[in-house]
Amino acid sequence: MDVPPYAILVLTTIITVLWFLLKRSPQPPLPPGPRGLRIVGNLPFLKPNLHTYFRDLAQEYGPIFRLNLGSKLTVVVNTRSLAREILKEQDINFSNRDVPLTARAISYGGLDIVWLPYSTEWRMLRKVCVLKLLNRKMLDSFYALRRKEIRERTRFLYEKSQEKSAVNVGDQLFVTMMNLMTNMLWGSSVKAEEMKSVGTEFKGLVSDITRLLGEPNVSDFFPWLARFDLQGLVKQKRVYARELDAIFDGAIEKMPNLGSKDDGECKDFLQQLMKLKDQEANSEVPITINHVKAVLADMVIGGTDTSTNTIEFAMAELIKNQESMKRTQHEVDEVVGKDNIVEESHITKLPYIVAIMKETLRLYPTVPLLVPHRPAETTVVGGYTVPKDTKIFINVWSIQRDPNVWENPNEFHPERFLDKKSCDFHGTDYSFLPFGSGRRICAGLARPVPAIRQLKHLL
Ligand code: HEM
């Protein structure tokens, strides 16, 4: 019997379609999560301390769960293996950011290292920051300044203690950090007498900006409401952005003409960045004046509060834990001597102080959910589908207190780090991630650690 050609064609098509359908594995489901209300989803049920609220939800829904925050799909992961999956195995896919509107307003449209998506522009800025600004040579050149600033603050605190008058230690630390930061940013460009007024203005502004960045903005959850800016947060942020911009412009105006100096002669970050801007003007990804200002803003906003909070928590824990305090004092006396002052060169010989620093960052990570990541493509994590552009929270706070990993996880016990050499600050152990891990790990990692250690044992 002759089979007509069209029948063969139809049969082949059916077999191909069936084969394709059977071969294709079904898409795994979205992660589980609490039911929300129509339109607003889970937004009305959020609690102020998101990291503790997310830990509680993980106990009910499992280590990876989803929330619908308005129209924004959000996924939270709460274990080290899931953090590893995102930050190591799928690092490139998860290297984009979910940018809040207020952050966009303060960073020249999201033009800084923190908020730029993973791109050639981001790689270029990050390289500039790590290799040109926060390199050993540049940081060493500020050593005398750090020493002077810290000694002055220590003397001030000592005098207050002798007078038995109360001091707000957090404020004192903030001022120290800000002085160090502004000196590194433009200390050689702006004259000392002008530095003082710029500094005071700047400190107030940075506090306001940091506070506003933490406020939840309804426009982020309902993008179609963004143009109304119902809470006025973006409007307020734009006012701060203009003030910040005027301060940067003022510092740039006061800069000496660098002529054809090479990198070695740049004495602060501003000079270095302006030099690079001129050198890279014709490159494929040029550095613009807005890039320069956005990087300066990153340094001061990303670097001041984080460092200050960590030292404050460490000091509070030491006051509460007299055993740890005695052991710290003993170590300093042994290594430095009772009548000498701690220098940065002593740090490698003070393992207990390093352990205190780690234990403080374990219990009180200053960015407890990291800066939200965002996948460039739909993917699978922990057996669940995570769609493209989902907002990802990595609950470092909960991972660093996981009772399956840490013994007595809520106790301050620096000794645990003395034998745990694998736990460094570089995010290689996924149970300890205070600076994140992978491509978007903290760009200031070179700077905060020595600064904090130095301050802490001097205080
Ligand atoms: C104790 C001090 C500090 C802590 C705990 C800390 C922590 C962090 C964390 C957790 C992230 C986000 C990582 C992620 O999303 O995966 C981050 C990002 C960042 N930090 Fe820090 N930080 C500190 C100090 C600093 C300092 C001093 C600077 C600058 C001088 C700085 C600059 C940055 C920048 C630019 C980013 C964005 C990196 C990127 O997205 O590529 N940080 N930091």
Coordinates of C-alpha atoms and ligand atoms in Angstrom, one line a residue:
M1 CA 0.0 0.0 0.0
D2 CA 1.3 3.4 -1.0
V3 CA 1.5 5.9 1.9
P4 CA 0.8 9.5 0.7
P5 CA 3.7 11.9 1.3
Y6 CA 1.6 14.3 3.2
A7 CA 0.7 11.5 5.8
I8 CA 4.5 10.9 6.3
L9 CA 4.9 14.7 6.9
V10 CA 2.0 14.8 9.4
L11 CA 3.3 11.7 11.2
T12 CA 6.9 13.1 11.4
T13 CA 5.6 16.4 12.8
I14 CA 3.5 14.6 15.5
I15 CA 6.4 12.5 16.6
T16 CA 8.8 15.5 16.7
V17 CA 6.3 17.5 18.8
L18 CA 5.6 14.6 21.2
W19 CA 9.4 13.9 21.6
F20 CA 10.0 17.6 22.3
L21 CA 7.1 17.8 24.9
L22 CA 8.3 14.6 26.6
K23 CA 11.9 15.6 26.6
R24 CA 11.2 19.0 28.1
S25 CA 11.2 18.7 31.9
P26 CA 8.4 20.6 33.6
Q27 CA 9.5 23.9 35.1
P28 CA 9.9 23.6 38.9
P29 CA 7.4 25.7 40.9
L30 CA 8.1 29.1 42.5
P31 CA 9.3 28.9 46.1
P32 CA 6.6 28.5 48.7
G33 CA 5.5 31.5 50.8
P34 CA 2.8 33.1 52.9
R35 CA -0.5 34.0 51.1
G36 CA -0.9 37.8 50.7
L37 CA -3.8 40.1 49.9
R38 CA -4.9 41.0 46.4
I39 CA -2.9 43.9 44.9
V40 CA -0.7 44.6 48.0
G41 CA 0.4 41.0 48.5
N42 CA 2.5 40.5 51.6
L43 CA 3.4 44.2 52.0
P44 CA 1.0 45.0 55.0
F45 CA 2.5 42.1 57.0
L46 CA 6.1 43.1 56.9
K47 CA 7.8 43.9 60.2
P48 CA 10.4 46.6 60.8
N49 CA 13.3 44.2 61.4
L50 CA 13.2 42.3 58.1
H51 CA 16.0 39.9 58.9
T52 CA 14.4 38.6 62.1
Y53 CA 10.9 38.5 60.4
F54 CA 12.5 36.5 57.4
R55 CA 14.1 34.1 59.9
D56 CA 10.7 33.4 61.4
L57 CA 9.1 32.9 58.0
A58 CA 11.9 30.5 57.0
Q59 CA 11.0 28.4 60.0
E60 CA 7.5 28.1 58.6
Y61 CA 8.0 27.9 54.8
G62 CA 11.6 26.5 54.5
P63 CA 15.0 28.0 53.8
I64 CA 13.9 29.6 50.5
F65 CA 10.6 31.4 50.3
R66 CA 8.8 34.0 48.2
L67 CA 6.9 37.1 49.0
N68 CA 4.8 39.4 46.8
L69 CA 5.7 42.9 47.8
G70 CA 3.1 44.8 45.8
S71 CA 3.9 43.9 42.2
K72 CA 7.5 42.9 43.1
L73 CA 8.3 39.2 43.4
T74 CA 10.9 38.8 46.2
V75 CA 12.8 35.7 47.1
V76 CA 14.6 35.2 50.4
V77 CA 17.3 32.6 51.1
N78 CA 18.3 31.7 54.6
T79 CA 21.0 29.0 54.5
R80 CA 24.7 28.8 53.6
S81 CA 24.1 26.2 50.8
L82 CA 21.6 28.4 49.1
A83 CA 23.8 31.5 49.5
R84 CA 26.6 29.5 47.9
E85 CA 24.3 28.5 45.0
I86 CA 23.6 32.2 44.4
L87 CA 26.9 33.9 45.2
K88 CA 29.3 31.2 43.8
E89 CA 27.6 28.7 41.4
Q90 CA 25.4 31.3 39.8
D91 CA 27.4 34.4 40.6
I92 CA 27.3 36.1 37.2
N93 CA 23.5 35.6 36.8
F94 CA 22.9 37.1 40.2
S95 CA 25.3 40.0 39.9
N96 CA 22.7 42.6 39.0
R97 CA 21.0 44.9 41.5
D98 CA 17.4 45.8 42.3
V99 CA 17.7 49.6 42.5
P100 CA 15.4 51.5 44.8
L101 CA 14.2 54.8 43.4
T102 CA 15.7 56.8 46.2
A103 CA 19.1 55.2 45.6
R104 CA 18.8 56.1 41.9
A105 CA 18.2 59.8 42.9
I106 CA 21.3 60.0 45.0
S107 CA 23.7 58.1 42.7
Y108 CA 23.5 60.2 39.5
G109 CA 20.8 57.8 38.1
G110 CA 22.4 54.6 39.5
L111 CA 25.8 55.4 38.1
D112 CA 27.9 54.2 41.1
I113 CA 29.5 50.9 42.0
V114 CA 26.8 49.8 44.4
W115 CA 23.9 50.2 42.0
L116 CA 25.3 49.8 38.4
P117 CA 24.2 46.5 36.8
Y118 CA 26.9 43.9 36.1
S119 CA 28.5 45.5 33.0
T120 CA 31.7 46.9 31.5
E121 CA 30.9 50.2 33.2
W122 CA 30.6 48.6 36.6
R123 CA 33.8 46.5 36.1
M124 CA 35.7 49.7 35.1
L125 CA 34.5 51.7 38.2
R126 CA 35.2 48.8 40.5
K127 CA 38.7 48.3 39.1
V128 CA 39.4 52.0 39.6
C129 CA 38.1 51.9 43.2
V130 CA 40.0 48.7 44.2
L131 CA 43.2 49.2 42.3
K132 CA 43.7 53.0 42.2
L133 CA 42.0 54.3 45.4
L134 CA 42.0 51.5 48.0
N135 CA 45.4 50.1 47.1
R136 CA 48.1 49.5 49.7
K137 CA 50.2 52.4 48.6
M138 CA 47.4 54.9 48.7
L139 CA 46.1 53.6 52.1
D140 CA 49.6 53.7 53.6
S141 CA 49.9 57.3 52.5
F142 CA 47.1 58.1 54.9
Y143 CA 48.6 56.2 57.8
A144 CA 49.9 59.3 59.7
L145 CA 46.5 60.9 59.3
R146 CA 44.7 57.8 60.7
R147 CA 47.1 57.7 63.6
K148 CA 46.7 61.4 64.5
E149 CA 42.9 61.3 64.2
I150 CA 42.5 58.2 66.3
R151 CA 44.9 59.5 69.0
E152 CA 43.1 62.8 69.3
R153 CA 39.8 60.9 69.7
T154 CA 41.3 58.6 72.2
R155 CA 42.7 61.5 74.2
F156 CA 39.3 63.2 74.2
L157 CA 37.5 60.0 75.4
Y158 CA 40.2 59.5 78.1
E159 CA 39.7 63.1 79.4
K160 CA 35.9 62.6 79.5
S161 CA 36.3 59.4 81.5
Q162 CA 38.6 61.2 84.0
E163 CA 36.0 63.9 84.4
K164 CA 33.4 61.1 84.7
S165 CA 31.2 62.8 82.1
A166 CA 29.0 60.8 79.7
V167 CA 30.0 60.6 76.1
N168 CA 28.0 59.3 73.1
V169 CA 30.6 56.9 71.8
G170 CA 28.7 56.3 68.6
D171 CA 28.8 60.0 67.7
Q172 CA 32.5 60.2 68.5
L173 CA 33.2 57.2 66.2
F174 CA 31.1 58.6 63.5
V175 CA 33.0 61.9 63.6
T176 CA 36.3 60.1 63.5
M177 CA 35.3 58.0 60.5
M178 CA 33.9 61.0 58.7
N179 CA 37.2 63.0 59.3
L180 CA 39.2 60.1 58.0
M181 CA 37.0 59.6 55.0
T182 CA 36.8 63.3 54.0
N183 CA 40.6 63.6 54.4
M184 CA 41.1 60.6 52.1
L185 CA 38.5 62.0 49.6
W186 CA 39.8 65.5 49.2
G187 CA 42.1 66.3 52.2
S188 CA 44.9 67.5 49.9
S189 CA 42.6 69.4 47.5
V190 CA 40.6 71.5 50.0
K191 CA 42.5 73.8 52.4
A192 CA 42.4 72.9 56.2
E193 CA 40.3 75.9 57.2
E194 CA 37.8 75.2 54.5
M195 CA 37.7 71.5 55.3
K196 CA 36.1 72.3 58.6
S197 CA 33.0 73.9 57.2
V198 CA 32.7 71.4 54.3
G199 CA 33.1 68.6 56.9
T200 CA 30.3 69.8 59.2
E201 CA 27.9 70.3 56.3
F202 CA 28.8 67.0 54.9
K203 CA 28.4 65.0 58.1
G204 CA 24.8 66.1 58.5
L205 CA 23.9 65.4 54.9
V206 CA 25.4 61.9 55.0
S207 CA 23.4 61.0 58.1
D208 CA 20.2 62.3 56.4
I209 CA 20.9 60.3 53.2
T210 CA 21.6 57.1 55.0
R211 CA 18.5 57.4 57.1
L212 CA 16.3 58.0 54.0
L213 CA 17.8 55.1 52.1
G214 CA 16.4 52.7 54.7
E215 CA 12.8 54.0 54.4
P216 CA 10.5 51.6 52.4
N217 CA 9.1 53.4 49.4
V218 CA 5.7 52.5 48.0
S219 CA 6.8 53.5 44.5
D220 CA 9.4 50.6 44.5
F221 CA 6.6 48.1 45.0
F222 CA 4.1 49.6 42.6
P223 CA 6.2 51.1 39.7
W224 CA 3.0 52.5 38.1
L225 CA 2.7 54.8 41.2
A226 CA 6.3 56.0 40.9
R227 CA 5.5 59.3 39.1
F228 CA 3.3 60.4 42.0
D229 CA 6.0 59.9 44.6
L230 CA 3.3 59.5 47.2
Q231 CA 5.6 59.7 50.2
G232 CA 7.8 62.5 48.7
L233 CA 10.9 60.4 49.3
V234 CA 12.4 60.8 45.9
K235 CA 11.7 64.6 46.0
Q236 CA 13.5 64.7 49.4
K237 CA 16.3 62.6 48.0
R238 CA 16.8 65.0 45.1
V239 CA 17.2 67.9 47.5
Y240 CA 19.9 66.0 49.3
A241 CA 21.5 65.0 45.9
R242 CA 21.7 68.6 44.9
E243 CA 23.3 69.6 48.2
L244 CA 25.8 66.7 47.9
D245 CA 26.6 67.7 44.3
A246 CA 27.2 71.3 45.4
I247 CA 29.7 70.0 48.0
F248 CA 31.5 67.9 45.4
D249 CA 31.6 70.8 42.9
G250 CA 33.0 73.0 45.7
A251 CA 35.8 70.5 46.4
I252 CA 36.6 70.1 42.7
E253 CA 36.8 73.9 42.2
K254 CA 39.3 74.1 45.0
M255 CA 41.5 71.4 43.6
P256 CA 44.9 72.5 42.5
N257 CA 45.7 72.2 38.8
L258 CA 47.4 68.8 38.5
G259 CA 48.9 69.5 35.0
S260 CA 50.6 66.4 33.7
K261 CA 51.3 64.7 37.0
D262 CA 51.3 60.9 37.0
D263 CA 49.3 58.7 39.3
G264 CA 52.0 58.7 42.0
E265 CA 51.6 62.3 42.7
C266 CA 47.9 62.3 43.3
K267 CA 47.4 62.9 47.0
D268 CA 43.8 62.1 47.6
F269 CA 40.9 60.2 45.9
L270 CA 39.5 63.2 44.2
Q271 CA 42.8 64.1 42.5
Q272 CA 43.2 60.5 41.5
L273 CA 39.7 60.2 40.1
M274 CA 40.0 63.5 38.2
K275 CA 43.3 62.4 36.7
L276 CA 41.8 59.1 35.6
K277 CA 38.8 61.0 34.1
D278 CA 41.2 63.0 31.9
Q279 CA 43.3 60.0 31.0
E280 CA 40.3 57.8 30.1
A281 CA 38.3 60.5 28.2
N282 CA 38.7 58.7 24.9
S283 CA 38.5 55.1 26.1
E284 CA 35.6 52.8 25.2
V285 CA 34.0 53.4 28.6
P286 CA 35.0 56.9 29.6
I287 CA 35.0 58.1 33.2
T288 CA 32.6 61.1 33.4
I289 CA 32.4 63.7 36.1
N290 CA 29.2 62.1 37.3
H291 CA 31.1 58.8 37.7
V292 CA 33.7 60.6 39.8
K293 CA 31.1 62.1 42.1
A294 CA 29.1 58.8 42.3
V295 CA 32.2 56.9 43.5
L296 CA 33.0 59.6 46.1
A297 CA 29.4 59.2 47.3
D298 CA 29.7 55.4 47.5
M299 CA 32.8 55.7 49.7
V300 CA 31.3 58.0 52.2
I301 CA 27.8 56.5 52.3
G302 CA 29.0 52.9 52.1
G303 CA 32.0 53.3 54.4
T304 CA 31.1 55.5 57.3
D305 CA 28.0 54.0 59.0
T306 CA 29.0 50.4 58.4
S307 CA 32.4 50.8 60.1
T308 CA 31.0 53.0 63.0
N309 CA 28.2 50.5 63.8
T310 CA 30.6 47.6 63.9
I311 CA 33.0 49.2 66.4
E312 CA 30.0 50.3 68.6
F313 CA 28.7 46.8 68.8
A314 CA 32.1 45.4 69.5
M315 CA 32.6 47.8 72.4
A316 CA 29.1 47.1 73.8
E317 CA 29.9 43.4 73.8
L318 CA 33.2 43.9 75.4
I319 CA 31.7 45.9 78.2
K320 CA 29.1 43.1 78.7
N321 CA 31.6 40.3 78.5
Q322 CA 34.3 41.1 81.1
E323 CA 36.2 37.8 80.4
S324 CA 36.6 38.9 76.7
M325 CA 37.6 42.4 77.8
K326 CA 40.3 41.0 80.2
R327 CA 41.6 38.7 77.5
T328 CA 41.8 41.6 75.0
Q329 CA 43.6 43.8 77.4
H330 CA 46.0 41.0 78.2
E331 CA 46.8 40.4 74.5
V332 CA 47.4 44.1 74.0
D333 CA 49.6 44.4 77.0
E334 CA 51.6 41.3 75.9
V335 CA 52.1 42.4 72.3
V336 CA 52.3 46.1 72.6
G337 CA 53.3 46.8 76.2
K338 CA 51.4 48.7 78.8
D339 CA 53.0 52.1 78.1
N340 CA 53.0 51.9 74.3
I341 CA 50.3 52.8 71.8
V342 CA 49.0 50.3 69.3
E343 CA 50.2 50.7 65.7
E344 CA 48.8 49.1 62.6
S345 CA 51.8 46.9 62.3
H346 CA 50.8 45.1 65.6
I347 CA 47.6 43.9 64.0
T348 CA 48.9 40.5 62.7
K349 CA 50.1 39.7 66.2
L350 CA 46.7 40.3 67.8
P351 CA 44.6 37.3 66.9
Y352 CA 42.1 37.7 69.7
I353 CA 41.2 41.2 68.6
V354 CA 40.7 39.9 65.0
A355 CA 38.4 37.2 66.5
I356 CA 36.4 39.9 68.3
M357 CA 36.0 41.7 65.1
K358 CA 34.7 38.6 63.3
E359 CA 32.4 37.6 66.2
T360 CA 30.9 41.1 66.1
L361 CA 30.3 41.0 62.4
R362 CA 28.8 37.5 62.8
L363 CA 26.3 38.6 65.4
Y364 CA 25.7 42.1 64.0
P365 CA 26.3 42.2 60.2
T366 CA 25.7 45.8 59.3
V367 CA 24.1 44.9 56.0
P368 CA 22.1 41.9 57.3
L369 CA 20.3 41.1 54.0
L370 CA 23.2 42.2 51.7
V371 CA 22.4 44.8 49.0
P372 CA 19.5 43.1 47.0
H373 CA 20.8 41.1 44.1
R374 CA 18.7 40.5 40.9
P375 CA 19.0 37.6 38.4
A376 CA 19.5 38.5 34.7
E377 CA 17.8 35.3 33.6
T378 CA 15.2 33.0 35.0
T379 CA 16.9 30.2 36.8
V380 CA 16.5 27.4 39.4
V381 CA 17.7 27.8 43.0
G382 CA 17.2 25.1 45.7
G383 CA 14.9 23.2 43.3
Y384 CA 12.6 26.2 42.8
T385 CA 12.2 28.6 39.8
V386 CA 13.4 32.1 40.4
P387 CA 12.2 34.3 37.6
K388 CA 14.4 37.0 35.9
D389 CA 14.5 40.3 37.8
T390 CA 13.2 38.9 41.1
K391 CA 14.5 40.9 44.1
I392 CA 16.8 38.6 46.1
F393 CA 17.5 38.9 49.8
I394 CA 20.3 36.8 51.2
N395 CA 19.7 36.6 54.9
V396 CA 23.2 36.8 56.2
W397 CA 22.0 37.6 59.7
S398 CA 20.1 34.3 59.9
I399 CA 22.9 32.3 58.2
Q400 CA 25.4 33.6 60.7
R401 CA 23.2 32.5 63.6
D402 CA 22.2 29.1 62.2
P403 CA 22.2 26.6 65.1
N404 CA 23.1 23.8 62.6
V405 CA 26.4 25.5 61.9
W406 CA 27.3 27.6 64.9
E407 CA 27.4 26.3 68.5
N408 CA 25.4 28.6 70.9
P409 CA 24.8 30.9 67.9
N410 CA 23.4 33.8 69.9
E411 CA 26.3 34.0 72.3
F412 CA 29.2 36.4 72.0
H413 CA 32.2 34.0 72.0
P414 CA 35.2 35.3 69.9
E415 CA 37.2 32.1 70.8
R416 CA 35.2 30.2 68.2
F417 CA 37.1 32.0 65.5
L418 CA 40.6 31.3 66.9
D419 CA 40.5 27.7 65.4
K420 CA 38.2 28.5 62.5
K421 CA 40.8 29.8 60.1
S422 CA 38.6 29.2 57.0
C423 CA 36.3 32.1 58.1
D424 CA 38.0 35.1 56.6
F425 CA 36.4 38.3 55.4
H426 CA 36.5 37.4 51.8
G427 CA 33.3 35.3 51.7
T428 CA 35.0 31.9 51.0
D429 CA 33.0 30.3 53.8
Y430 CA 29.3 30.7 53.1
S431 CA 28.4 30.6 56.8
F432 CA 30.2 33.9 57.4
L433 CA 29.4 36.6 54.8
P434 CA 29.5 40.1 56.5
F435 CA 31.0 41.6 53.4
G436 CA 29.0 39.4 50.9
S437 CA 30.9 37.2 48.4
G438 CA 31.6 36.8 44.7
R439 CA 31.7 39.6 42.2
R440 CA 29.6 42.0 44.2
I441 CA 31.5 41.5 47.5
C442 CA 32.2 44.8 49.4
A443 CA 34.6 47.0 47.3
G444 CA 35.9 48.6 50.5
L445 CA 37.2 45.3 52.0
A446 CA 40.8 46.6 51.8
R447 CA 39.9 49.5 54.1
P448 CA 37.4 48.8 56.8
V449 CA 39.2 45.9 58.5
P450 CA 42.5 47.7 59.5
A451 CA 40.6 50.9 60.3
I452 CA 38.2 49.1 62.6
R453 CA 40.8 47.0 64.4
Q454 CA 43.0 50.1 64.9
L455 CA 40.2 52.1 66.4
K456 CA 39.0 49.4 68.5
H457 CA 42.1 48.6 70.4
L458 CA 43.0 52.2 70.9
L459 CA 39.6 52.8 72.4
Ligands
HEM1 C1 32.6 47.3 58.5 C2 32.6 47.9 57.3 C3 31.8 47.4 56.1 C4 30.9 46.4 55.9 C5 30.4 45.4 57.0 C6 30.5 46.4 54.5 C7 29.6 45.5 54.0 C8 29.2 45.5 52.6 C9 28.2 44.6 52.1 C10 27.5 43.4 52.8 C11 28.1 44.9 50.7 C12 27.1 44.2 49.7 C13 27.6 42.9 49.2 C14 26.6 42.2 48.3 O1 25.6 42.8 48.0 O2 26.8 41.1 48.0 C15 29.0 46.0 50.5 C16 29.1 46.6 49.2 C17 29.9 47.7 49.0 N1 30.7 48.3 49.9 FE1 31.0 47.8 51.8 N2 31.1 47.4 53.9 C18 32.0 48.1 54.8 C19 32.8 49.1 54.5 C20 33.0 49.7 53.3 C21 33.9 50.8 53.0 C22 34.8 51.4 54.0 C23 33.7 51.1 51.7 C24 34.4 52.2 50.8 C25 35.5 52.8 51.1 C26 32.7 50.2 51.1 C27 32.3 50.2 49.8 C28 31.4 49.3 49.3 C29 30.9 49.4 47.8 C30 31.4 50.4 46.8 C31 30.1 48.3 47.7 C32 29.3 47.9 46.4 C33 30.1 46.7 45.7 C34 29.4 46.3 44.4 O3 28.2 46.3 44.3 O4 30.2 45.9 43.5 N3 32.3 49.4 52.1 N4 29.6 46.3 51.6

